[in-house]
Amino acid sequence: MGRKAIPPVRQRIVTLSLRLQRQLSDFCLNVDVVCHESVTAIFGTSGSGKTTLLHLVAGLTRPDAGRVELDGRVLYCSTEATNQPPEARRLGFVFQDDLLFPHLSVDANLRFGYERLAKAERRFEPGQIVDLLEIGPLLRRMPQHLSGGERQRVALGRALLSSPRMLLMDEPLASLDQGLKSRIIPYLRHVRSDLDIPILYVSHSVAEILELTRQVLVLRRGEVLAHGDFFDVARNPEVLPLLDEYGFENVLPVELIHGNEGAARCGEQLLRIPPCDRPAGTRLFIGVRADDIILAQQPPVGLSVRNALRGTITSISAAGATRLVTVDVGHKLVAKITPEAVDELRLAPGGQTWCLMKTHSLRLGPEID
Amino acid sequence: MLSPAEWEVLALSLRVALSSVLLSLPPAIGMGWLLARCDFRGKLLVDGLCHLPLVLPPVVTGYVLLLMFGRRGWFGPLLEALGVNLAFDWKGAVLASAVVAFPLSLRAVRLAIEDVDPRLEGVARTLGAGPWRVFFTVTLRLAAPGLWVGALLAFARSLGEFGATITFVANIAGQTRTIPAAIYTYLNQPGGEVAALRLVWISIGLSLAALLGSEWAARRSRRFGNAS
């Protein structure tokens, strides 16, 4: 098979404009947004209408009213009576369960959409996608003999080979364990940066979203609660409790200095992370839960904690009986503390603080390419 | 072993049963899909009408067929204009068997289609396949073991068809005398018990084979379902 590498492409501006209404069993989904980013994450608790929104965009469910437009093409419009069927929209859908065709081999699954495309419409060859996702050894197997991570990679490959104008991903990693998630995220980052395919990415994991994008749209009971840069959105007092519901995990990009000793660099500052046998210079994400960050007025003395990142407080928001303090340590971190601690330490935006983190509360996340 | 007349009965029975499966399966697939995937007003009524031949006395089914498709029936002139003659003809026996077997294949097909995850059909649509292609390459393909179950049940039912056939197209040697009608005839002849018994054994053997076949297909479909 021809294994021409996929040439790098410049990110073009995507415009997805959504104006949709749909009555659900106990509330009405009502969305009116324009997305310009190459990856927009849709965040919301279960039952907030995230999945329905993706189905409406894909044409699998019909809205009651509204308009869907992707880069100037009208996919649906209730006033013009336009309603492209899903097969004409060319949007790749990746479901939470991979939904591979059980009667087809991996190879035939991958080619299902590809073979329905006219030659001129094919942007990728199967060999390229197989290489990108490293699924070559699986081609002859049947889906039931694949592991969860393998199945999800094949499902992603199948969607990519249909040369979609956009990828719609509905919690594609939710059924995978943490280790597998970290292995798949880099593939998604490749898709985003190498293939020039915009992504709408539904998730309720803050870490997963931050590892892919900063652009987030927050849904609550069918309404758009906030839309924009994650750290701006996160300051919204109505959004915070939602982010907190599944455990707020920060992600911090670091560069390994010495993997086996767990030495890493975050900007100019040093960080002790759990040891890993990856080469020096590897860049990866570190996950740290907002609950696990301690704020201090001075660098620690006589404590076992290894990490103290110095930073500037950018905002303090209230979420019920807790305070979420955003600290810029070269990258933004959110720490969850009590109101009393805020008062006692006299924390205020613009002030300096140290973020203390135990080495073993840090999670080794996916590598950054 | 078998007399020429008995061979004729056996061959005719198989021909009628196979033809009736071929005649009843396509509408069963269409109706099965409709009942499994669509919601519409009067669905319950349609469902009931489709299953009516299962519970009606076969003689009623046969008489209704006679009223509709007999020479002086409602569609009689139309059939005559088309040059189709069903009365006292093996084709009439096929129609009677197909109508009686239809609810059995419908049930199997409908259950099989209900078992296919509609989201797989959705994925296929987003991958660029139109509704018909999705129906043939995903829905029917995954429901295939269920179609076999339906076909084999319909085949077994057709082999045993007696009441509707004899009411609609009578009992004519070489045309409409299938195994059950032949057994009935032999039993009414003095000294016919031996011939009747031979056909009884054949009938039991064929029906059992068809049932075992459908059970095998049902197991296959369950295994497929679990694996997916």
Coordinates of C-alpha atoms in Angstrom, one line a residue:
Chain A
M1 CA 0.0 0.0 0.0
G2 CA 1.2 3.5 -0.7
R3 CA 2.4 5.0 2.6
K4 CA 2.8 8.6 1.6
A5 CA 2.9 10.6 4.8
I6 CA 0.1 13.0 5.1
P7 CA 1.5 16.5 4.4
P8 CA 1.1 19.0 7.2
V9 CA -1.6 21.5 6.7
R10 CA -2.2 25.0 7.9
Q11 CA -5.2 25.3 10.2
R12 CA -8.0 26.9 8.4
I13 CA -10.8 28.8 10.1
V14 CA -13.8 26.7 10.7
T15 CA -17.2 28.2 11.0
L16 CA -19.9 26.0 12.5
S17 CA -23.0 27.9 13.3
L18 CA -25.7 26.1 15.2
R19 CA -29.2 27.4 16.0
L20 CA -31.3 24.4 17.1
Q21 CA -34.4 23.7 19.1
R22 CA -35.6 20.3 20.0
Q23 CA -38.1 19.2 22.7
L24 CA -36.7 16.4 24.8
S25 CA -38.6 14.4 27.4
D26 CA -38.2 16.9 30.3
F27 CA -36.6 20.0 28.8
C28 CA -36.0 21.8 25.6
L29 CA -32.6 21.8 23.9
N30 CA -32.1 25.3 22.7
V31 CA -28.7 26.2 21.3
D32 CA -27.5 29.2 19.4
V33 CA -23.7 29.4 19.0
V34 CA -21.0 29.9 16.3
C35 CA -17.8 27.8 16.7
H36 CA -14.6 28.9 15.0
E37 CA -12.0 26.8 16.7
S38 CA -10.6 23.6 15.2
V39 CA -11.6 21.7 18.3
T40 CA -14.6 22.7 20.4
A41 CA -15.4 20.6 23.5
I42 CA -19.0 20.3 24.6
F43 CA -19.1 19.9 28.4
G44 CA -22.1 19.1 30.5
T45 CA -23.4 16.6 33.0
S46 CA -25.3 13.5 31.9
G47 CA -28.7 14.4 30.5
S48 CA -27.7 18.0 29.6
G49 CA -28.4 17.3 25.9
K50 CA -24.8 16.9 24.7
T51 CA -25.4 13.7 22.8
T52 CA -28.7 15.0 21.4
L53 CA -26.8 18.0 20.1
L54 CA -24.3 15.9 18.2
H55 CA -27.2 13.7 16.8
L56 CA -28.9 16.9 15.5
V57 CA -25.8 18.1 13.9
A58 CA -25.2 14.7 12.2
G59 CA -28.7 14.6 11.0
L60 CA -29.5 11.4 12.9
T61 CA -32.2 13.3 14.8
R62 CA -34.4 16.0 13.4
P63 CA -34.6 19.3 15.2
D64 CA -37.9 21.0 15.8
A65 CA -36.6 24.2 14.3
G66 CA -33.3 26.0 13.6
R67 CA -30.4 26.1 11.2
V68 CA -27.0 24.2 10.9
E69 CA -24.3 25.6 8.7
L70 CA -20.8 24.4 8.3
D71 CA -18.4 26.6 6.4
G72 CA -21.2 28.2 4.4
R73 CA -23.0 25.0 3.5
V74 CA -26.5 24.8 5.0
L75 CA -27.0 21.3 6.4
Y76 CA -30.4 22.0 7.9
C77 CA -32.7 24.9 7.9
S78 CA -36.3 24.7 9.0
T79 CA -37.4 27.9 7.2
E80 CA -35.8 26.9 3.9
A81 CA -37.0 23.3 4.4
T82 CA -33.4 22.1 3.9
N83 CA -32.6 18.9 5.6
Q84 CA -29.6 17.0 4.2
P85 CA -29.7 13.3 5.1
P86 CA -26.7 12.1 7.3
E87 CA -25.0 10.4 4.3
A88 CA -24.9 13.8 2.5
R89 CA -23.5 15.8 5.4
R90 CA -20.1 14.1 5.4
L91 CA -19.7 14.4 9.2
G92 CA -17.7 11.6 10.9
F93 CA -19.4 10.3 14.0
V94 CA -17.5 8.4 16.7
F95 CA -19.7 7.0 19.4
Q96 CA -19.0 6.3 23.0
D97 CA -19.2 2.5 22.2
D98 CA -17.2 2.1 19.1
L99 CA -20.1 0.6 17.2
L100 CA -17.9 -1.3 14.8
F101 CA -19.9 -3.5 12.4
P102 CA -19.7 -6.9 14.0
H103 CA -20.1 -8.8 10.8
L104 CA -17.1 -7.1 9.1
S105 CA -13.4 -7.4 9.6
V106 CA -11.4 -4.4 10.8
D107 CA -10.3 -3.8 7.2
A108 CA -13.8 -3.9 5.9
N109 CA -15.0 -1.6 8.7
L110 CA -12.3 0.9 7.8
R111 CA -13.2 0.9 4.2
F112 CA -17.0 1.1 4.7
G113 CA -17.2 4.9 4.2
Y114 CA -14.0 5.1 2.1
E115 CA -15.5 2.9 -0.7
R116 CA -18.6 5.0 -0.9
L117 CA -16.6 8.1 -1.8
A118 CA -15.8 9.2 -5.3
K119 CA -12.0 9.0 -5.9
A120 CA -11.7 12.8 -6.0
E121 CA -13.3 13.1 -2.6
R122 CA -10.9 10.8 -0.8
R123 CA -8.5 12.8 1.3
F124 CA -6.7 9.9 2.8
E125 CA -5.7 6.4 1.8
P126 CA -6.3 3.5 4.2
G127 CA -2.6 2.9 4.5
Q128 CA -2.0 6.4 5.8
I129 CA -4.7 6.2 8.4
V130 CA -3.6 2.7 9.4
D131 CA -0.1 4.1 10.0
L132 CA -1.3 7.1 11.8
L133 CA -3.4 5.1 14.2
E134 CA -1.0 2.1 14.3
I135 CA -3.7 -0.5 13.6
G136 CA -1.8 -2.4 10.9
P137 CA -1.6 -5.7 12.8
L138 CA -5.4 -5.7 13.5
L139 CA -6.7 -5.4 9.9
R140 CA -7.7 -9.1 9.5
R141 CA -9.3 -9.5 12.9
M142 CA -13.0 -9.3 13.7
P143 CA -14.1 -6.5 16.0
Q144 CA -15.1 -8.9 18.8
H145 CA -11.4 -9.9 19.1
L146 CA -10.1 -6.4 19.7
S147 CA -9.5 -4.7 23.0
G148 CA -11.4 -1.5 23.9
G149 CA -8.6 0.8 22.9
E150 CA -8.1 -1.0 19.6
R151 CA -11.8 -0.9 18.8
Q152 CA -12.0 2.9 19.5
R153 CA -8.9 3.5 17.3
V154 CA -10.5 1.5 14.4
A155 CA -13.8 3.4 14.9
L156 CA -11.8 6.7 14.6
G157 CA -10.0 5.4 11.5
R158 CA -13.3 4.4 9.9
A159 CA -14.7 7.8 10.4
L160 CA -11.5 9.5 9.2
L161 CA -11.5 7.4 6.0
S162 CA -14.9 8.8 5.0
S163 CA -13.0 12.1 4.6
P164 CA -15.4 14.0 6.9
R165 CA -15.7 17.7 6.9
M166 CA -15.9 17.5 10.7
L167 CA -15.6 14.9 13.3
L168 CA -18.4 14.5 15.9
M169 CA -17.1 12.6 18.9
D170 CA -19.4 11.5 21.7
E171 CA -17.4 10.7 24.8
P172 CA -15.1 8.5 22.7
L173 CA -12.9 7.7 25.7
A174 CA -15.5 7.3 28.4
S175 CA -15.5 3.5 28.4
L176 CA -11.7 3.3 28.5
D177 CA -9.4 3.2 31.6
Q178 CA -7.0 6.1 32.3
G179 CA -4.0 4.4 30.8
L180 CA -5.8 3.8 27.5
K181 CA -7.1 7.3 27.4
S182 CA -3.6 8.6 27.7
R183 CA -2.6 6.5 24.8
I184 CA -5.5 7.6 22.5
I185 CA -5.3 11.3 23.2
P186 CA -2.1 11.8 21.2
Y187 CA -3.9 10.2 18.2
L188 CA -6.7 12.8 18.5
R189 CA -4.1 15.6 18.8
H190 CA -2.6 14.3 15.5
V191 CA -6.1 14.3 13.9
R192 CA -6.5 17.9 15.0
S193 CA -3.2 19.2 14.0
D194 CA -2.1 17.1 11.0
L195 CA -5.3 16.3 9.2
D196 CA -7.1 19.6 9.4
I197 CA -10.4 18.1 10.5
P198 CA -12.3 20.2 13.0
I199 CA -13.8 18.3 15.9
L200 CA -16.8 18.7 18.1
Y201 CA -15.9 16.7 21.2
V202 CA -18.4 15.8 23.8
S203 CA -16.9 15.0 27.2
H204 CA -17.5 15.4 30.9
S205 CA -13.8 15.1 31.8
V206 CA -12.0 18.4 32.3
A207 CA -8.6 16.8 31.9
E208 CA -9.6 15.1 28.6
I209 CA -10.9 18.5 27.3
L210 CA -7.8 20.4 28.3
E211 CA -5.5 17.9 26.7
L212 CA -7.2 18.6 23.4
T213 CA -8.4 22.2 23.4
R214 CA -9.1 25.3 25.4
Q215 CA -12.3 26.1 23.6
V216 CA -15.4 24.8 25.5
L217 CA -19.1 25.0 25.3
V218 CA -21.0 24.3 28.5
L219 CA -24.5 22.9 28.3
R220 CA -26.9 22.7 31.2
R221 CA -30.4 21.3 30.7
G222 CA -30.3 22.0 27.0
E223 CA -29.2 25.6 27.4
V224 CA -25.7 27.0 26.6
L225 CA -24.4 28.2 29.9
A226 CA -21.1 29.4 28.7
H227 CA -18.9 29.3 25.6
G228 CA -15.3 30.4 25.1
D229 CA -11.8 29.9 26.5
F230 CA -11.9 27.3 29.3
F231 CA -10.3 29.4 32.0
D232 CA -12.7 32.3 31.3
V233 CA -15.7 29.9 31.3
A234 CA -14.4 28.2 34.5
R235 CA -14.8 31.5 36.3
N236 CA -18.5 31.6 35.8
P237 CA -20.0 30.7 39.2
E238 CA -22.7 28.7 37.5
V239 CA -20.2 26.6 35.5
L240 CA -17.9 25.8 38.4
P241 CA -20.2 23.4 40.3
L242 CA -20.6 21.5 37.0
L243 CA -16.9 21.2 36.5
D244 CA -16.5 20.2 40.1
E245 CA -19.1 17.4 39.8
Y246 CA -16.8 15.0 38.1
G247 CA -13.7 16.0 40.0
F248 CA -11.8 19.0 38.5
E249 CA -8.5 17.8 37.2
N250 CA -5.9 20.4 35.9
V251 CA -3.5 19.5 33.2
L252 CA 0.0 20.9 33.1
P253 CA 2.4 20.5 30.1
V254 CA 5.9 19.5 31.3
E255 CA 9.1 18.5 29.7
L256 CA 11.1 15.5 31.1
I257 CA 14.6 16.2 32.3
H258 CA 15.2 12.8 33.7
G259 CA 12.3 10.3 33.4
N260 CA 13.6 7.6 35.7
E261 CA 14.2 10.1 38.5
G262 CA 10.9 11.8 37.9
A263 CA 12.5 15.2 37.1
A264 CA 10.6 17.5 34.8
R265 CA 10.4 21.2 33.9
C266 CA 7.2 23.2 33.8
G267 CA 8.2 26.5 32.1
E268 CA 11.2 27.7 34.2
Q269 CA 10.2 25.8 37.3
L270 CA 11.2 22.3 38.3
L271 CA 8.7 19.6 39.1
R272 CA 9.1 16.1 40.7
I273 CA 6.7 13.7 39.0
P274 CA 6.2 9.9 39.3
P275 CA 9.2 8.3 37.6
C276 CA 8.6 7.0 34.0
D277 CA 11.0 5.5 31.5
R278 CA 10.7 8.0 28.7
P279 CA 13.6 9.9 27.2
A280 CA 14.6 13.3 28.4
G281 CA 13.0 16.1 26.4
T282 CA 9.7 14.2 26.1
R283 CA 6.8 16.6 26.5
L284 CA 3.8 15.3 28.3
F285 CA 0.7 16.4 30.2
I286 CA 0.6 16.0 34.0
G287 CA -2.8 15.7 35.6
V288 CA -3.4 17.2 39.1
R289 CA -6.7 17.4 40.8
A290 CA -7.9 20.8 42.1
D291 CA -8.4 19.1 45.5
D292 CA -4.8 18.0 45.7
I293 CA -3.2 21.5 45.4
I294 CA -2.3 23.3 48.6
L295 CA -1.7 27.1 48.4
A296 CA 1.0 28.6 50.6
Q297 CA 2.2 32.1 51.3
Q298 CA 5.9 31.1 51.4
P299 CA 7.9 28.3 49.8
P300 CA 7.5 25.3 52.1
V301 CA 10.0 24.5 54.9
G302 CA 10.0 21.2 56.8
L303 CA 7.3 19.5 54.6
S304 CA 7.5 16.3 52.7
V305 CA 5.8 17.9 49.7
R306 CA 8.3 18.0 46.7
N307 CA 6.6 20.5 44.4
A308 CA 6.1 24.2 44.9
L309 CA 5.2 26.1 41.8
R310 CA 5.3 29.9 42.2
G311 CA 2.5 31.8 40.4
T312 CA 0.2 34.8 40.3
I313 CA -3.4 34.5 41.3
T314 CA -5.6 35.5 38.4
S315 CA -9.1 35.0 39.9
I316 CA -11.0 33.6 42.8
S317 CA -14.5 32.3 42.3
A318 CA -17.0 30.9 44.7
A319 CA -18.7 27.6 44.2
G320 CA -21.0 27.0 47.2
A321 CA -18.8 26.5 50.3
T322 CA -15.6 26.2 48.3
R323 CA -13.4 28.7 46.6
L324 CA -11.6 28.0 43.3
V325 CA -8.4 29.9 43.0
T326 CA -6.9 30.2 39.5
V327 CA -3.1 30.6 39.6
D328 CA -0.9 31.3 36.7
V329 CA 2.3 29.3 37.1
G330 CA 3.2 29.8 33.5
H331 CA 0.1 27.8 32.8
K332 CA -3.2 28.2 34.6
L333 CA -4.0 25.9 37.5
V334 CA -7.2 25.8 39.6
A335 CA -6.9 25.0 43.3
K336 CA -9.9 24.2 45.4
I337 CA -9.7 25.6 49.0
T338 CA -12.1 26.8 51.7
P339 CA -13.3 30.4 52.1
E340 CA -11.5 30.6 55.5
A341 CA -8.2 29.7 53.9
V342 CA -8.7 32.5 51.4
D343 CA -9.3 35.0 54.2
E344 CA -6.5 33.7 56.4
L345 CA -3.9 33.7 53.6
R346 CA -5.3 37.0 52.3
L347 CA -5.4 35.6 48.8
A348 CA -6.5 38.1 46.2
P349 CA -6.1 38.4 42.4
G350 CA -2.7 39.8 41.5
G351 CA -1.1 38.3 44.6
Q352 CA 1.8 35.8 44.6
T353 CA 1.3 32.3 45.9
W354 CA 2.9 28.8 45.9
C355 CA 1.1 25.8 44.6
L356 CA 2.1 22.7 46.6
M357 CA 1.6 19.3 45.0
K358 CA 2.7 15.9 46.3
T359 CA 4.5 14.0 43.6
H360 CA 2.2 11.0 44.0
S361 CA -0.9 13.0 43.5
L362 CA 0.3 13.8 40.0
R363 CA -1.0 11.7 37.1
L364 CA 1.2 11.0 34.1
G365 CA -0.9 12.0 31.1
P366 CA -0.6 11.7 27.4
E367 CA 2.6 12.8 25.5
I368 CA 2.5 16.0 23.6
D369 CA 3.8 15.7 20.1
Chain B
M1 CA -40.2 -48.0 -1.5
L2 CA -42.5 -45.2 -2.5
S3 CA -45.0 -45.6 -5.3
P4 CA -44.8 -43.1 -8.2
A5 CA -47.9 -41.4 -6.9
E6 CA -46.3 -41.0 -3.5
W7 CA -43.1 -39.6 -5.1
E8 CA -45.3 -37.1 -6.9
V9 CA -46.9 -36.1 -3.6
L10 CA -43.5 -35.6 -2.0
A11 CA -42.1 -33.6 -4.9
L12 CA -45.2 -31.4 -5.1
S13 CA -45.1 -30.8 -1.3
L14 CA -41.5 -29.6 -1.5
R15 CA -42.2 -27.4 -4.5
V16 CA -45.2 -25.8 -2.8
A17 CA -43.4 -25.3 0.5
L18 CA -40.3 -23.8 -1.1
S19 CA -42.3 -21.5 -3.3
S20 CA -44.5 -20.4 -0.4
V21 CA -41.3 -19.5 1.5
L22 CA -40.1 -17.4 -1.4
L23 CA -43.5 -15.8 -1.7
S24 CA -43.9 -14.9 1.9
L25 CA -40.4 -13.9 3.0
P26 CA -40.1 -10.6 1.1
P27 CA -43.3 -9.2 2.5
A28 CA -42.4 -10.6 5.9
I29 CA -39.0 -8.7 5.7
G30 CA -40.7 -5.5 4.6
M31 CA -43.5 -5.7 7.3
G32 CA -41.0 -6.9 9.9
W33 CA -38.8 -3.8 9.3
L34 CA -41.9 -1.6 9.4
L35 CA -43.1 -3.0 12.7
A36 CA -39.6 -3.1 14.3
R37 CA -38.4 0.3 13.2
C38 CA -41.4 2.6 12.6
D39 CA -44.1 4.1 14.8
F40 CA -47.3 4.9 13.1
R41 CA -51.0 5.2 13.8
G42 CA -52.8 1.9 13.7
K43 CA -49.6 -0.1 14.1
L44 CA -51.4 -2.4 16.6
L45 CA -54.2 -3.1 14.1
V46 CA -51.7 -3.8 11.3
D47 CA -49.8 -6.1 13.7
G48 CA -53.0 -7.9 14.6
L49 CA -54.1 -8.3 10.9
C50 CA -50.7 -9.8 10.0
H51 CA -50.9 -12.4 12.8
L52 CA -54.6 -13.3 12.1
P53 CA -53.7 -16.4 9.9
L54 CA -51.9 -17.8 12.9
V55 CA -55.1 -18.0 15.0
L56 CA -57.9 -18.2 12.5
P57 CA -59.3 -21.6 11.7
P58 CA -57.4 -22.5 8.5
V59 CA -60.7 -23.2 6.8
V60 CA -61.7 -19.6 7.3
T61 CA -58.4 -18.4 5.8
G62 CA -59.0 -20.8 2.8
Y63 CA -62.6 -19.5 2.4
V64 CA -61.5 -15.9 2.5
L65 CA -58.9 -16.7 -0.2
L66 CA -61.6 -18.3 -2.2
L67 CA -63.7 -15.2 -1.9
M68 CA -60.9 -13.0 -3.0
F69 CA -59.0 -15.0 -5.5
G70 CA -61.4 -17.6 -6.7
R71 CA -62.7 -17.5 -10.2
R72 CA -65.8 -15.6 -9.1
G73 CA -63.9 -13.8 -6.3
W74 CA -63.2 -10.1 -6.0
F75 CA -59.9 -10.3 -7.8
G76 CA -61.0 -13.2 -10.1
P77 CA -61.6 -11.0 -13.2
L78 CA -58.2 -9.3 -12.7
L79 CA -56.4 -12.6 -12.3
E80 CA -58.1 -13.9 -15.4
A81 CA -57.1 -10.8 -17.4
L82 CA -53.5 -11.4 -16.3
G83 CA -53.8 -15.1 -17.3
V84 CA -53.2 -16.3 -13.8
N85 CA -55.3 -19.3 -12.6
L86 CA -55.1 -20.1 -9.0
A87 CA -58.2 -22.3 -8.6
F88 CA -57.5 -26.0 -8.4
D89 CA -53.8 -25.2 -9.3
W90 CA -50.6 -25.8 -7.4
K91 CA -50.0 -22.0 -7.5
G92 CA -53.2 -21.6 -5.4
A93 CA -51.7 -24.1 -2.9
V94 CA -48.6 -21.9 -2.7
L95 CA -50.6 -18.8 -2.0
A96 CA -52.6 -20.6 0.8
S97 CA -49.4 -21.9 2.4
A98 CA -47.7 -18.5 2.1
V99 CA -50.6 -16.7 3.8
V100 CA -50.7 -19.2 6.6
A101 CA -46.9 -19.3 7.1
F102 CA -46.5 -15.5 6.8
P103 CA -47.1 -14.7 10.5
L104 CA -44.4 -17.2 11.6
S105 CA -41.7 -15.7 9.3
L106 CA -42.9 -12.2 10.2
R107 CA -42.4 -12.8 13.9
A108 CA -38.9 -14.2 13.4
V109 CA -37.8 -11.4 11.0
R110 CA -39.2 -8.7 13.3
L111 CA -37.4 -10.0 16.3
A112 CA -34.2 -10.3 14.4
I113 CA -34.4 -6.7 13.1
E114 CA -35.3 -5.4 16.6
D115 CA -32.1 -7.0 17.8
V116 CA -30.0 -4.9 15.4
D117 CA -28.7 -1.8 17.2
P118 CA -30.2 1.1 15.3
R119 CA -27.1 3.1 16.1
L120 CA -25.1 0.8 13.8
E121 CA -27.5 2.0 11.1
G122 CA -26.9 5.6 12.2
V123 CA -23.1 5.1 11.9
A124 CA -23.5 3.6 8.4
R125 CA -25.5 6.6 7.4
T126 CA -22.9 9.1 8.6
L127 CA -20.3 7.0 6.7
G128 CA -22.1 7.9 3.5
A129 CA -24.4 4.9 2.9
G130 CA -28.0 5.7 1.9
P131 CA -31.0 4.2 3.6
W132 CA -31.4 1.3 1.1
R133 CA -27.7 0.4 1.3
V134 CA -27.8 0.5 5.1
F135 CA -30.8 -1.8 5.0
F136 CA -29.1 -4.4 2.9
T137 CA -25.5 -4.2 4.1
V138 CA -26.1 -3.6 7.8
T139 CA -29.7 -4.4 8.9
L140 CA -30.5 -7.4 6.8
R141 CA -27.0 -8.7 7.1
L142 CA -27.0 -8.7 10.9
A143 CA -30.6 -10.0 10.9
A144 CA -29.7 -12.9 8.5
P145 CA -29.7 -15.7 11.1
G146 CA -33.2 -14.5 12.1
L147 CA -34.3 -14.6 8.4
W148 CA -33.2 -18.2 8.3
V149 CA -35.2 -19.0 11.4
G150 CA -38.2 -17.4 9.8
A151 CA -37.7 -19.1 6.4
L152 CA -37.3 -22.6 8.0
L153 CA -40.4 -22.1 10.2
A154 CA -42.4 -21.0 7.3
F155 CA -41.2 -24.0 5.3
A156 CA -42.2 -26.4 8.1
R157 CA -45.6 -24.7 8.4
S158 CA -46.2 -24.9 4.6
L159 CA -45.4 -28.6 4.6
G160 CA -48.1 -29.1 7.1
E161 CA -50.7 -26.8 5.5
F162 CA -54.0 -28.6 5.0
G163 CA -57.2 -26.7 6.0
A164 CA -56.7 -23.5 4.0
T165 CA -55.4 -25.3 1.0
I166 CA -58.1 -27.9 0.7
T167 CA -60.8 -25.2 1.2
F168 CA -59.2 -22.9 -1.4
V169 CA -57.9 -25.2 -4.1
A170 CA -59.4 -28.6 -3.1
N171 CA -57.5 -31.9 -3.2
I172 CA -56.4 -32.7 -6.8
A173 CA -53.8 -35.3 -7.5
G174 CA -50.7 -33.8 -9.1
Q175 CA -51.9 -30.2 -8.5
T176 CA -52.9 -29.6 -5.0
R177 CA -52.5 -32.9 -3.2
T178 CA -49.6 -32.3 -0.8
I179 CA -48.5 -34.7 1.9
P180 CA -51.3 -33.8 4.4
A181 CA -54.0 -34.0 1.7
A182 CA -52.6 -37.3 0.5
I183 CA -52.6 -38.8 4.0
Y184 CA -56.2 -37.6 4.4
T185 CA -57.1 -39.3 1.0
Y186 CA -55.3 -42.6 1.8
L187 CA -57.0 -42.8 5.2
N188 CA -60.4 -42.5 3.5
Q189 CA -59.5 -45.4 1.1
P190 CA -59.9 -49.0 2.2
G191 CA -56.4 -50.4 2.7
G192 CA -54.7 -47.0 2.5
E193 CA -53.2 -47.1 6.0
V194 CA -49.8 -48.4 4.9
A195 CA -49.3 -45.7 2.3
A196 CA -50.6 -43.1 4.8
L197 CA -48.1 -44.3 7.4
R198 CA -45.2 -44.0 5.0
L199 CA -46.2 -40.4 4.3
V200 CA -46.7 -39.8 8.0
W201 CA -43.1 -40.8 8.6
I202 CA -41.8 -38.6 5.8
S203 CA -43.8 -35.8 7.2
I204 CA -42.4 -36.2 10.7
G205 CA -38.9 -36.4 9.3
L206 CA -39.2 -33.3 7.1
S207 CA -40.8 -31.2 9.8
L208 CA -38.3 -32.3 12.4
A209 CA -35.4 -31.4 10.1
A210 CA -36.8 -28.0 9.4
L211 CA -37.4 -27.3 13.1
L212 CA -33.8 -28.4 14.0
G213 CA -32.5 -26.2 11.2
S214 CA -34.4 -23.2 12.6
E215 CA -33.2 -23.9 16.1
W216 CA -29.6 -24.1 14.8
A217 CA -30.1 -20.8 13.0
A218 CA -31.6 -19.2 16.2
R219 CA -28.5 -20.3 18.2
R220 CA -26.2 -18.8 15.6
S221 CA -28.1 -15.5 15.8
R222 CA -27.8 -15.5 19.6
R223 CA -24.0 -16.1 19.4
F224 CA -23.7 -13.3 16.9
G225 CA -25.7 -11.1 19.1
N226 CA -23.5 -11.8 22.2
A227 CA -20.3 -11.2 20.3
S228 CA -21.4 -7.8 18.9

